[in-house]
Amino acid sequence: MFRNLTPTVKNLLILNVGIYAIGALMSVDFVQILGLRYIFAESFEPYQILSHMFVHASISHLFGNMFALFIFGPLLEQFWGSQRFLVFYLICGLGASVLYSGIDYAEKRGLQKDMEAYMANPDPDRFNSFISEHGTLGYKTFQMEEFADAYRARPDNNNYAQQSTEYVSNIAGFKLNIPMVGASGAVFAILMAFGMLFPNTELFLLFLPIPIKAKYFVTFYGLYELYAGFQRMPGDNVAHFAHLGGMLFAFILVKIWKNNRNSFY
């Protein structure tokens, strides 16, 4: 199996696994350093648009992405050649981050405006509306519910008003600085390209004991990501729109390259 490993896929595997291993062994939090932030967050840096693609939050996150790269990547690299495959991987990964950042901006700009409005005019009803809309920091959920009841009972208490602004600031600050990491955008692009170029290849999945053609698998996965992106469940920290962005850019690139076989590549 390893004899069929192609050069670019091998180097990507080494890079991703190496960064994770260095972080684990040296206690360096690459997620916080290299993860992609909200574009107007204080912690945003332009290099994060690229660097987040090579960082993973957990061993399971790393394994899932690298396993898919290992399984589907070599055939695409053999089909296209190493140069085109690398260009595809990077463009789709960057495209995924662009789409994700656009959706992330729309969501977090609303949070930022709500925070600013609350800071200008705090009161118990607005505090309840804010935490209902934007949630709480998990470990302080019960504490804030108790505080909300106390604040409602004494709405003119300046200490409660001050404390409420601190809660709101902490919630907004935490959520505005959550980093997005992982090669998932590029990996989902690889899945899309595989499904388009080898649609009738039968796949055997661990959770499905019957073969399924690549085109159906990719279609199902894309529809699921679309559903999950719009029906965001509490506690869901998966960047579904990054996955969709990778698939979208993969679709566009494959279509362009199919229609332009005399291109540079």
PDB file of N, CA, C and O in Angstrom, residues 112-185:
ATOM      1  N   GLN A 112     -20.645  40.862  17.278  1.00  0.00           N
ATOM      2  CA  GLN A 112     -19.889  42.056  17.666  1.00  0.00           C
ATOM      3  C   GLN A 112     -20.817  43.260  17.832  1.00  0.00           C
ATOM      4  O   GLN A 112     -20.688  44.041  18.780  1.00  0.00           O
ATOM      5  N   LYS A 113     -21.762  43.413  16.925  1.00  0.00           N
ATOM      6  CA  LYS A 113     -22.718  44.525  17.023  1.00  0.00           C
ATOM      7  C   LYS A 113     -23.590  44.392  18.262  1.00  0.00           C
ATOM      8  O   LYS A 113     -23.869  45.388  18.940  1.00  0.00           O
ATOM      9  N   ASP A 114     -24.031  43.168  18.559  1.00  0.00           N
ATOM     10  CA  ASP A 114     -24.855  42.948  19.750  1.00  0.00           C
ATOM     11  C   ASP A 114     -24.073  43.265  21.023  1.00  0.00           C
ATOM     12  O   ASP A 114     -24.621  43.835  21.975  1.00  0.00           O
ATOM     13  N   MET A 115     -22.805  42.898  21.034  1.00  0.00           N
ATOM     14  CA  MET A 115     -21.970  43.206  22.195  1.00  0.00           C
ATOM     15  C   MET A 115     -21.832  44.710  22.366  1.00  0.00           C
ATOM     16  O   MET A 115     -21.987  45.247  23.471  1.00  0.00           O
ATOM     17  N   GLU A 116     -21.536  45.423  21.286  1.00  0.00           N
ATOM     18  CA  GLU A 116     -21.367  46.868  21.357  1.00  0.00           C
ATOM     19  C   GLU A 116     -22.651  47.564  21.797  1.00  0.00           C
ATOM     20  O   GLU A 116     -22.617  48.507  22.589  1.00  0.00           O
ATOM     21  N   ALA A 117     -23.789  47.071  21.300  1.00  0.00           N
ATOM     22  CA  ALA A 117     -25.074  47.656  21.688  1.00  0.00           C
ATOM     23  C   ALA A 117     -25.344  47.421  23.170  1.00  0.00           C
ATOM     24  O   ALA A 117     -25.851  48.312  23.869  1.00  0.00           O
ATOM     25  N   TYR A 118     -24.990  46.236  23.657  1.00  0.00           N
ATOM     26  CA  TYR A 118     -25.216  45.948  25.073  1.00  0.00           C
ATOM     27  C   TYR A 118     -24.326  46.809  25.957  1.00  0.00           C
ATOM     28  O   TYR A 118     -24.771  47.316  26.990  1.00  0.00           O
ATOM     29  N   MET A 119     -23.077  46.951  25.576  1.00  0.00           N
ATOM     30  CA  MET A 119     -22.153  47.758  26.372  1.00  0.00           C
ATOM     31  C   MET A 119     -22.655  49.199  26.512  1.00  0.00           C
ATOM     32  O   MET A 119     -22.453  49.839  27.538  1.00  0.00           O
ATOM     33  N   ALA A 120     -23.317  49.694  25.471  1.00  0.00           N
ATOM     34  CA  ALA A 120     -23.821  51.064  25.502  1.00  0.00           C
ATOM     35  C   ALA A 120     -25.060  51.206  26.373  1.00  0.00           C
ATOM     36  O   ALA A 120     -25.333  52.286  26.911  1.00  0.00           O
ATOM     37  N   ASN A 121     -25.799  50.106  26.571  1.00  0.00           N
ATOM     38  CA  ASN A 121     -27.051  50.212  27.325  1.00  0.00           C
ATOM     39  C   ASN A 121     -27.407  48.878  27.970  1.00  0.00           C
ATOM     40  O   ASN A 121     -28.319  48.180  27.536  1.00  0.00           O
ATOM     41  N   PRO A 122     -26.707  48.497  29.050  1.00  0.00           N
ATOM     42  CA  PRO A 122     -26.980  47.206  29.698  1.00  0.00           C
ATOM     43  C   PRO A 122     -28.257  47.229  30.529  1.00  0.00           C
ATOM     44  O   PRO A 122     -28.558  48.223  31.188  1.00  0.00           O
ATOM     45  N   ASP A 123     -29.010  46.143  30.478  1.00  0.00           N
ATOM     46  CA  ASP A 123     -30.146  45.950  31.368  1.00  0.00           C
ATOM     47  C   ASP A 123     -30.494  44.473  31.387  1.00  0.00           C
ATOM     48  O   ASP A 123     -30.023  43.714  30.530  1.00  0.00           O
ATOM     49  N   PRO A 124     -31.295  44.007  32.357  1.00  0.00           N
ATOM     50  CA  PRO A 124     -31.559  42.559  32.505  1.00  0.00           C
ATOM     51  C   PRO A 124     -32.176  41.914  31.282  1.00  0.00           C
ATOM     52  O   PRO A 124     -31.800  40.799  30.915  1.00  0.00           O
ATOM     53  N   ASP A 125     -33.135  42.588  30.651  1.00  0.00           N
ATOM     54  CA  ASP A 125     -33.790  41.991  29.485  1.00  0.00           C
ATOM     55  C   ASP A 125     -32.808  41.825  28.325  1.00  0.00           C
ATOM     56  O   ASP A 125     -32.801  40.787  27.645  1.00  0.00           O
ATOM     57  N   ARG A 126     -32.009  42.843  28.101  1.00  0.00           N
ATOM     58  CA  ARG A 126     -31.016  42.743  27.025  1.00  0.00           C
ATOM     59  C   ARG A 126     -29.967  41.677  27.340  1.00  0.00           C
ATOM     60  O   ARG A 126     -29.471  41.002  26.446  1.00  0.00           O
ATOM     61  N   PHE A 127     -29.625  41.539  28.620  1.00  0.00           N
ATOM     62  CA  PHE A 127     -28.654  40.517  29.003  1.00  0.00           C
ATOM     63  C   PHE A 127     -29.206  39.124  28.698  1.00  0.00           C
ATOM     64  O   PHE A 127     -28.513  38.281  28.128  1.00  0.00           O
ATOM     65  N   ASN A 128     -30.465  38.895  29.074  1.00  0.00           N
ATOM     66  CA  ASN A 128     -31.089  37.596  28.787  1.00  0.00           C
ATOM     67  C   ASN A 128     -31.168  37.338  27.285  1.00  0.00           C
ATOM     68  O   ASN A 128     -30.952  36.213  26.826  1.00  0.00           O
ATOM     69  N   SER A 129     -31.478  38.382  26.522  1.00  0.00           N
ATOM     70  CA  SER A 129     -31.555  38.234  25.067  1.00  0.00           C
ATOM     71  C   SER A 129     -30.189  37.877  24.487  1.00  0.00           C
ATOM     72  O   SER A 129     -30.080  37.032  23.586  1.00  0.00           O
ATOM     73  N   PHE A 130     -29.146  38.511  25.030  1.00  0.00           N
ATOM     74  CA  PHE A 130     -27.800  38.257  24.515  1.00  0.00           C
ATOM     75  C   PHE A 130     -27.370  36.821  24.764  1.00  0.00           C
ATOM     76  O   PHE A 130     -26.885  36.146  23.849  1.00  0.00           O
ATOM     77  N   ILE A 131     -27.556  36.341  25.995  1.00  0.00           N
ATOM     78  CA  ILE A 131     -27.092  34.977  26.281  1.00  0.00           C
ATOM     79  C   ILE A 131     -27.997  33.934  25.618  1.00  0.00           C
ATOM     80  O   ILE A 131     -27.553  32.834  25.301  1.00  0.00           O
ATOM     81  N   SER A 132     -29.260  34.288  25.373  1.00  0.00           N
ATOM     82  CA  SER A 132     -30.136  33.370  24.635  1.00  0.00           C
ATOM     83  C   SER A 132     -29.704  33.262  23.179  1.00  0.00           C
ATOM     84  O   SER A 132     -29.735  32.183  22.583  1.00  0.00           O
ATOM     85  N   GLU A 133     -29.293  34.391  22.612  1.00  0.00           N
ATOM     86  CA  GLU A 133     -28.900  34.430  21.206  1.00  0.00           C
ATOM     87  C   GLU A 133     -27.514  33.847  20.973  1.00  0.00           C
ATOM     88  O   GLU A 133     -27.277  33.128  20.016  1.00  0.00           O
ATOM     89  N   HIS A 134     -26.598  34.155  21.872  1.00  0.00           N
ATOM     90  CA  HIS A 134     -25.193  33.831  21.632  1.00  0.00           C
ATOM     91  C   HIS A 134     -24.624  32.787  22.585  1.00  0.00           C
ATOM     92  O   HIS A 134     -23.453  32.422  22.474  1.00  0.00           O
ATOM     93  N   GLY A 135     -25.423  32.310  23.512  1.00  0.00           N
ATOM     94  CA  GLY A 135     -24.964  31.260  24.413  1.00  0.00           C
ATOM     95  C   GLY A 135     -24.118  31.796  25.546  1.00  0.00           C
ATOM     96  O   GLY A 135     -24.006  32.998  25.767  1.00  0.00           O
ATOM     97  N   THR A 136     -23.534  30.873  26.275  1.00  0.00           N
ATOM     98  CA  THR A 136     -22.694  31.222  27.420  1.00  0.00           C
ATOM     99  C   THR A 136     -21.393  30.451  27.314  1.00  0.00           C
ATOM    100  O   THR A 136     -21.255  29.528  26.515  1.00  0.00           O
ATOM    101  N   LEU A 137     -20.424  30.841  28.090  1.00  0.00           N
ATOM    102  CA  LEU A 137     -19.221  30.024  28.197  1.00  0.00           C
ATOM    103  C   LEU A 137     -19.601  28.789  28.998  1.00  0.00           C
ATOM    104  O   LEU A 137     -20.070  28.894  30.125  1.00  0.00           O
ATOM    105  N   GLY A 138     -19.405  27.618  28.419  1.00  0.00           N
ATOM    106  CA  GLY A 138     -19.938  26.379  28.962  1.00  0.00           C
ATOM    107  C   GLY A 138     -19.764  26.179  30.443  1.00  0.00           C
ATOM    108  O   GLY A 138     -20.701  25.813  31.156  1.00  0.00           O
ATOM    109  N   TYR A 139     -18.569  26.434  30.939  1.00  0.00           N
ATOM    110  CA  TYR A 139     -18.309  26.153  32.350  1.00  0.00           C
ATOM    111  C   TYR A 139     -18.976  27.162  33.279  1.00  0.00           C
ATOM    112  O   TYR A 139     -18.987  26.981  34.483  1.00  0.00           O
ATOM    113  N   LYS A 140     -19.552  28.243  32.728  1.00  0.00           N
ATOM    114  CA  LYS A 140     -20.194  29.261  33.556  1.00  0.00           C
ATOM    115  C   LYS A 140     -21.693  29.352  33.302  1.00  0.00           C
ATOM    116  O   LYS A 140     -22.336  30.295  33.728  1.00  0.00           O
ATOM    117  N   THR A 141     -22.255  28.372  32.614  1.00  0.00           N
ATOM    118  CA  THR A 141     -23.660  28.446  32.234  1.00  0.00           C
ATOM    119  C   THR A 141     -24.570  28.604  33.455  1.00  0.00           C
ATOM    120  O   THR A 141     -25.394  29.529  33.516  1.00  0.00           O
ATOM    121  N   PHE A 142     -24.422  27.720  34.443  1.00  0.00           N
ATOM    122  CA  PHE A 142     -25.290  27.783  35.617  1.00  0.00           C
ATOM    123  C   PHE A 142     -25.045  29.076  36.393  1.00  0.00           C
ATOM    124  O   PHE A 142     -25.987  29.713  36.868  1.00  0.00           O
ATOM    125  N   GLN A 143     -23.798  29.474  36.497  1.00  0.00           N
ATOM    126  CA  GLN A 143     -23.458  30.707  37.212  1.00  0.00           C
ATOM    127  C   GLN A 143     -24.127  31.913  36.561  1.00  0.00           C
ATOM    128  O   GLN A 143     -24.667  32.785  37.256  1.00  0.00           O
ATOM    129  N   MET A 144     -24.149  31.971  35.247  1.00  0.00           N
ATOM    130  CA  MET A 144     -24.757  33.113  34.562  1.00  0.00           C
ATOM    131  C   MET A 144     -26.274  33.083  34.646  1.00  0.00           C
ATOM    132  O   MET A 144     -26.914  34.133  34.681  1.00  0.00           O
ATOM    133  N   GLU A 145     -26.850  31.885  34.684  1.00  0.00           N
ATOM    134  CA  GLU A 145     -28.303  31.800  34.847  1.00  0.00           C
ATOM    135  C   GLU A 145     -28.712  32.338  36.222  1.00  0.00           C
ATOM    136  O   GLU A 145     -29.715  33.048  36.349  1.00  0.00           O
ATOM    137  N   GLU A 146     -27.947  31.978  37.237  1.00  0.00           N
ATOM    138  CA  GLU A 146     -28.219  32.515  38.574  1.00  0.00           C
ATOM    139  C   GLU A 146     -28.054  34.032  38.595  1.00  0.00           C
ATOM    140  O   GLU A 146     -28.853  34.755  39.184  1.00  0.00           O
ATOM    141  N   PHE A 147     -26.996  34.491  37.932  1.00  0.00           N
ATOM    142  CA  PHE A 147     -26.748  35.929  37.881  1.00  0.00           C
ATOM    143  C   PHE A 147     -27.881  36.657  37.162  1.00  0.00           C
ATOM    144  O   PHE A 147     -28.333  37.723  37.596  1.00  0.00           O
ATOM    145  N   ALA A 148     -28.371  36.088  36.072  1.00  0.00           N
ATOM    146  CA  ALA A 148     -29.454  36.715  35.313  1.00  0.00           C
ATOM    147  C   ALA A 148     -30.705  36.885  36.172  1.00  0.00           C
ATOM    148  O   ALA A 148     -31.384  37.920  36.109  1.00  0.00           O
ATOM    149  N   ASP A 149     -31.011  35.882  36.997  1.00  0.00           N
ATOM    150  CA  ASP A 149     -32.168  35.985  37.899  1.00  0.00           C
ATOM    151  C   ASP A 149     -31.971  37.090  38.938  1.00  0.00           C
ATOM    152  O   ASP A 149     -32.883  37.862  39.218  1.00  0.00           O
ATOM    153  N   ALA A 150     -30.747  37.154  39.462  1.00  0.00           N
ATOM    154  CA  ALA A 150     -30.457  38.185  40.474  1.00  0.00           C
ATOM    155  C   ALA A 150     -30.505  39.573  39.848  1.00  0.00           C
ATOM    156  O   ALA A 150     -31.026  40.525  40.460  1.00  0.00           O
ATOM    157  N   TYR A 151     -29.975  39.706  38.639  1.00  0.00           N
ATOM    158  CA  TYR A 151     -29.967  41.007  37.951  1.00  0.00           C
ATOM    159  C   TYR A 151     -31.393  41.446  37.630  1.00  0.00           C
ATOM    160  O   TYR A 151     -31.748  42.629  37.758  1.00  0.00           O
ATOM    161  N   ARG A 152     -32.235  40.486  37.235  1.00  0.00           N
ATOM    162  CA  ARG A 152     -33.624  40.813  36.924  1.00  0.00           C
ATOM    163  C   ARG A 152     -34.347  41.308  38.183  1.00  0.00           C
ATOM    164  O   ARG A 152     -35.210  42.187  38.124  1.00  0.00           O
ATOM    165  N   ALA A 153     -33.996  40.743  39.344  1.00  0.00           N
ATOM    166  CA  ALA A 153     -34.634  41.155  40.596  1.00  0.00           C
ATOM    167  C   ALA A 153     -34.181  42.542  41.047  1.00  0.00           C
ATOM    168  O   ALA A 153     -34.915  43.240  41.757  1.00  0.00           O
ATOM    169  N   ARG A 154     -32.952  42.939  40.643  1.00  0.00           N
ATOM    170  CA  ARG A 154     -32.416  44.245  41.041  1.00  0.00           C
ATOM    171  C   ARG A 154     -31.834  44.952  39.827  1.00  0.00           C
ATOM    172  O   ARG A 154     -30.622  45.140  39.690  1.00  0.00           O
ATOM    173  N   PRO A 155     -32.683  45.391  38.904  1.00  0.00           N
ATOM    174  CA  PRO A 155     -32.216  45.953  37.625  1.00  0.00           C
ATOM    175  C   PRO A 155     -31.443  47.269  37.762  1.00  0.00           C
ATOM    176  O   PRO A 155     -30.717  47.648  36.832  1.00  0.00           O
ATOM    177  N   ASP A 156     -31.609  47.969  38.897  1.00  0.00           N
ATOM    178  CA  ASP A 156     -30.917  49.243  39.057  1.00  0.00           C
ATOM    179  C   ASP A 156     -29.582  49.121  39.779  1.00  0.00           C
ATOM    180  O   ASP A 156     -28.930  50.140  40.055  1.00  0.00           O
ATOM    181  N   ASN A 157     -29.178  47.903  40.066  1.00  0.00           N
ATOM    182  CA  ASN A 157     -27.918  47.686  40.786  1.00  0.00           C
ATOM    183  C   ASN A 157     -26.733  47.868  39.821  1.00  0.00           C
ATOM    184  O   ASN A 157     -26.580  47.127  38.856  1.00  0.00           O
ATOM    185  N   ASN A 158     -25.895  48.878  40.102  1.00  0.00           N
ATOM    186  CA  ASN A 158     -24.766  49.184  39.218  1.00  0.00           C
ATOM    187  C   ASN A 158     -23.724  48.063  39.184  1.00  0.00           C
ATOM    188  O   ASN A 158     -23.077  47.842  38.161  1.00  0.00           O
ATOM    189  N   ASN A 159     -23.563  47.380  40.309  1.00  0.00           N
ATOM    190  CA  ASN A 159     -22.609  46.271  40.329  1.00  0.00           C
ATOM    191  C   ASN A 159     -23.040  45.145  39.398  1.00  0.00           C
ATOM    192  O   ASN A 159     -22.220  44.538  38.708  1.00  0.00           O
ATOM    193  N   TYR A 160     -24.365  44.876  39.387  1.00  0.00           N
ATOM    194  CA  TYR A 160     -24.873  43.856  38.478  1.00  0.00           C
ATOM    195  C   TYR A 160     -24.692  44.294  37.024  1.00  0.00           C
ATOM    196  O   TYR A 160     -24.351  43.486  36.144  1.00  0.00           O
ATOM    197  N   ALA A 161     -24.942  45.554  36.767  1.00  0.00           N
ATOM    198  CA  ALA A 161     -24.777  46.063  35.406  1.00  0.00           C
ATOM    199  C   ALA A 161     -23.327  45.909  34.941  1.00  0.00           C
ATOM    200  O   ALA A 161     -23.061  45.479  33.810  1.00  0.00           O
ATOM    201  N   GLN A 162     -22.386  46.238  35.837  1.00  0.00           N
ATOM    202  CA  GLN A 162     -20.968  46.105  35.504  1.00  0.00           C
ATOM    203  C   GLN A 162     -20.589  44.638  35.269  1.00  0.00           C
ATOM    204  O   GLN A 162     -19.879  44.305  34.320  1.00  0.00           O
ATOM    205  N   GLN A 163     -21.092  43.763  36.156  1.00  0.00           N
ATOM    206  CA  GLN A 163     -20.806  42.342  36.010  1.00  0.00           C
ATOM    207  C   GLN A 163     -21.379  41.794  34.708  1.00  0.00           C
ATOM    208  O   GLN A 163     -20.757  40.959  34.039  1.00  0.00           O
ATOM    209  N   SER A 164     -22.556  42.265  34.328  1.00  0.00           N
ATOM    210  CA  SER A 164     -23.182  41.780  33.090  1.00  0.00           C
ATOM    211  C   SER A 164     -22.355  42.166  31.865  1.00  0.00           C
ATOM    212  O   SER A 164     -22.227  41.380  30.928  1.00  0.00           O
ATOM    213  N   THR A 165     -21.778  43.372  31.875  1.00  0.00           N
ATOM    214  CA  THR A 165     -20.939  43.772  30.740  1.00  0.00           C
ATOM    215  C   THR A 165     -19.673  42.911  30.672  1.00  0.00           C
ATOM    216  O   THR A 165     -19.178  42.617  29.578  1.00  0.00           O
ATOM    217  N   GLU A 166     -19.159  42.501  31.821  1.00  0.00           N
ATOM    218  CA  GLU A 166     -17.987  41.618  31.821  1.00  0.00           C
ATOM    219  C   GLU A 166     -18.334  40.252  31.246  1.00  0.00           C
ATOM    220  O   GLU A 166     -17.556  39.674  30.475  1.00  0.00           O
ATOM    221  N   TYR A 167     -19.510  39.732  31.611  1.00  0.00           N
ATOM    222  CA  TYR A 167     -19.949  38.460  31.051  1.00  0.00           C
ATOM    223  C   TYR A 167     -20.087  38.551  29.531  1.00  0.00           C
ATOM    224  O   TYR A 167     -19.615  37.696  28.781  1.00  0.00           O
ATOM    225  N   VAL A 168     -20.763  39.604  29.090  1.00  0.00           N
ATOM    226  CA  VAL A 168     -20.991  39.785  27.655  1.00  0.00           C
ATOM    227  C   VAL A 168     -19.662  39.920  26.918  1.00  0.00           C
ATOM    228  O   VAL A 168     -19.445  39.329  25.854  1.00  0.00           O
ATOM    229  N   SER A 169     -18.750  40.687  27.479  1.00  0.00           N
ATOM    230  CA  SER A 169     -17.435  40.878  26.867  1.00  0.00           C
ATOM    231  C   SER A 169     -16.663  39.562  26.790  1.00  0.00           C
ATOM    232  O   SER A 169     -16.014  39.253  25.777  1.00  0.00           O
ATOM    233  N   ASN A 170     -16.745  38.759  27.851  1.00  0.00           N
ATOM    234  CA  ASN A 170     -16.044  37.471  27.862  1.00  0.00           C
ATOM    235  C   ASN A 170     -16.610  36.500  26.830  1.00  0.00           C
ATOM    236  O   ASN A 170     -15.864  35.799  26.139  1.00  0.00           O
ATOM    237  N   ILE A 171     -17.946  36.448  26.738  1.00  0.00           N
ATOM    238  CA  ILE A 171     -18.586  35.566  25.760  1.00  0.00           C
ATOM    239  C   ILE A 171     -18.187  35.977  24.344  1.00  0.00           C
ATOM    240  O   ILE A 171     -17.764  35.143  23.529  1.00  0.00           O
ATOM    241  N   ALA A 172     -18.310  37.277  24.059  1.00  0.00           N
ATOM    242  CA  ALA A 172     -17.980  37.761  22.716  1.00  0.00           C
ATOM    243  C   ALA A 172     -16.497  37.572  22.415  1.00  0.00           C
ATOM    244  O   ALA A 172     -16.127  37.123  21.322  1.00  0.00           O
ATOM    245  N   GLY A 173     -15.648  37.906  23.380  1.00  0.00           N
ATOM    246  CA  GLY A 173     -14.210  37.768  23.163  1.00  0.00           C
ATOM    247  C   GLY A 173     -13.807  36.338  22.885  1.00  0.00           C
ATOM    248  O   GLY A 173     -12.964  36.064  22.020  1.00  0.00           O
ATOM    249  N   PHE A 174     -14.407  35.408  23.614  1.00  0.00           N
ATOM    250  CA  PHE A 174     -14.103  33.992  23.406  1.00  0.00           C
ATOM    251  C   PHE A 174     -14.529  33.540  22.015  1.00  0.00           C
ATOM    252  O   PHE A 174     -13.760  32.911  21.273  1.00  0.00           O
ATOM    253  N   LYS A 175     -15.764  33.867  21.642  1.00  0.00           N
ATOM    254  CA  LYS A 175     -16.293  33.383  20.371  1.00  0.00           C
ATOM    255  C   LYS A 175     -15.653  34.076  19.171  1.00  0.00           C
ATOM    256  O   LYS A 175     -15.508  33.467  18.099  1.00  0.00           O
ATOM    257  N   LEU A 176     -15.265  35.334  19.321  1.00  0.00           N
ATOM    258  CA  LEU A 176     -14.630  36.049  18.221  1.00  0.00           C
ATOM    259  C   LEU A 176     -13.214  35.566  17.971  1.00  0.00           C
ATOM    260  O   LEU A 176     -12.627  35.866  16.928  1.00  0.00           O
ATOM    261  N   ASN A 177     -12.642  34.834  18.909  1.00  0.00           N
ATOM    262  CA  ASN A 177     -11.255  34.391  18.770  1.00  0.00           C
ATOM    263  C   ASN A 177     -11.105  32.874  18.672  1.00  0.00           C
ATOM    264  O   ASN A 177     -10.010  32.353  18.858  1.00  0.00           O
ATOM    265  N   ILE A 178     -12.202  32.170  18.363  1.00  0.00           N
ATOM    266  CA  ILE A 178     -12.101  30.720  18.163  1.00  0.00           C
ATOM    267  C   ILE A 178     -11.389  30.452  16.841  1.00  0.00           C
ATOM    268  O   ILE A 178     -11.826  30.929  15.790  1.00  0.00           O
ATOM    269  N   PRO A 179     -10.281  29.709  16.856  1.00  0.00           N
ATOM    270  CA  PRO A 179      -9.560  29.442  15.603  1.00  0.00           C
ATOM    271  C   PRO A 179     -10.161  28.280  14.818  1.00  0.00           C
ATOM    272  O   PRO A 179     -10.711  27.344  15.398  1.00  0.00           O
ATOM    273  N   MET A 180     -10.062  28.361  13.497  1.00  0.00           N
ATOM    274  CA  MET A 180     -10.455  27.256  12.629  1.00  0.00           C
ATOM    275  C   MET A 180      -9.184  26.609  12.092  1.00  0.00           C
ATOM    276  O   MET A 180      -8.305  27.309  11.568  1.00  0.00           O
ATOM    277  N   VAL A 181      -9.070  25.303  12.234  1.00  0.00           N
ATOM    278  CA  VAL A 181      -7.858  24.607  11.793  1.00  0.00           C
ATOM    279  C   VAL A 181      -8.217  23.344  11.027  1.00  0.00           C
ATOM    280  O   VAL A 181      -9.336  22.838  11.120  1.00  0.00           O
ATOM    281  N   GLY A 182      -7.241  22.845  10.272  1.00  0.00           N
ATOM    282  CA  GLY A 182      -7.405  21.550   9.631  1.00  0.00           C
ATOM    283  C   GLY A 182      -7.332  21.595   8.115  1.00  0.00           C
ATOM    284  O   GLY A 182      -7.572  22.629   7.492  1.00  0.00           O
ATOM    285  N   ALA A 183      -7.033  20.442   7.552  1.00  0.00           N
ATOM    286  CA  ALA A 183      -6.929  20.284   6.102  1.00  0.00           C
ATOM    287  C   ALA A 183      -8.261  19.862   5.485  1.00  0.00           C
ATOM    288  O   ALA A 183      -8.305  19.457   4.323  1.00  0.00           O
ATOM    289  N   SER A 184      -9.340  19.974   6.244  1.00  0.00           N
ATOM    290  CA  SER A 184     -10.622  19.422   5.795  1.00  0.00           C
ATOM    291  C   SER A 184     -11.106  20.032   4.485  1.00  0.00           C
ATOM    292  O   SER A 184     -11.685  19.327   3.649  1.00  0.00           O
ATOM    293  N   GLY A 185     -10.910  21.351   4.294  1.00  0.00           N
ATOM    294  CA  GLY A 185     -11.347  21.977   3.052  1.00  0.00           C
ATOM    295  C   GLY A 185     -10.671  21.345   1.852  1.00  0.00           C
ATOM    296  O   GLY A 185     -11.320  20.996   0.856  1.00  0.00           O
TER     297      GLY A 185
END
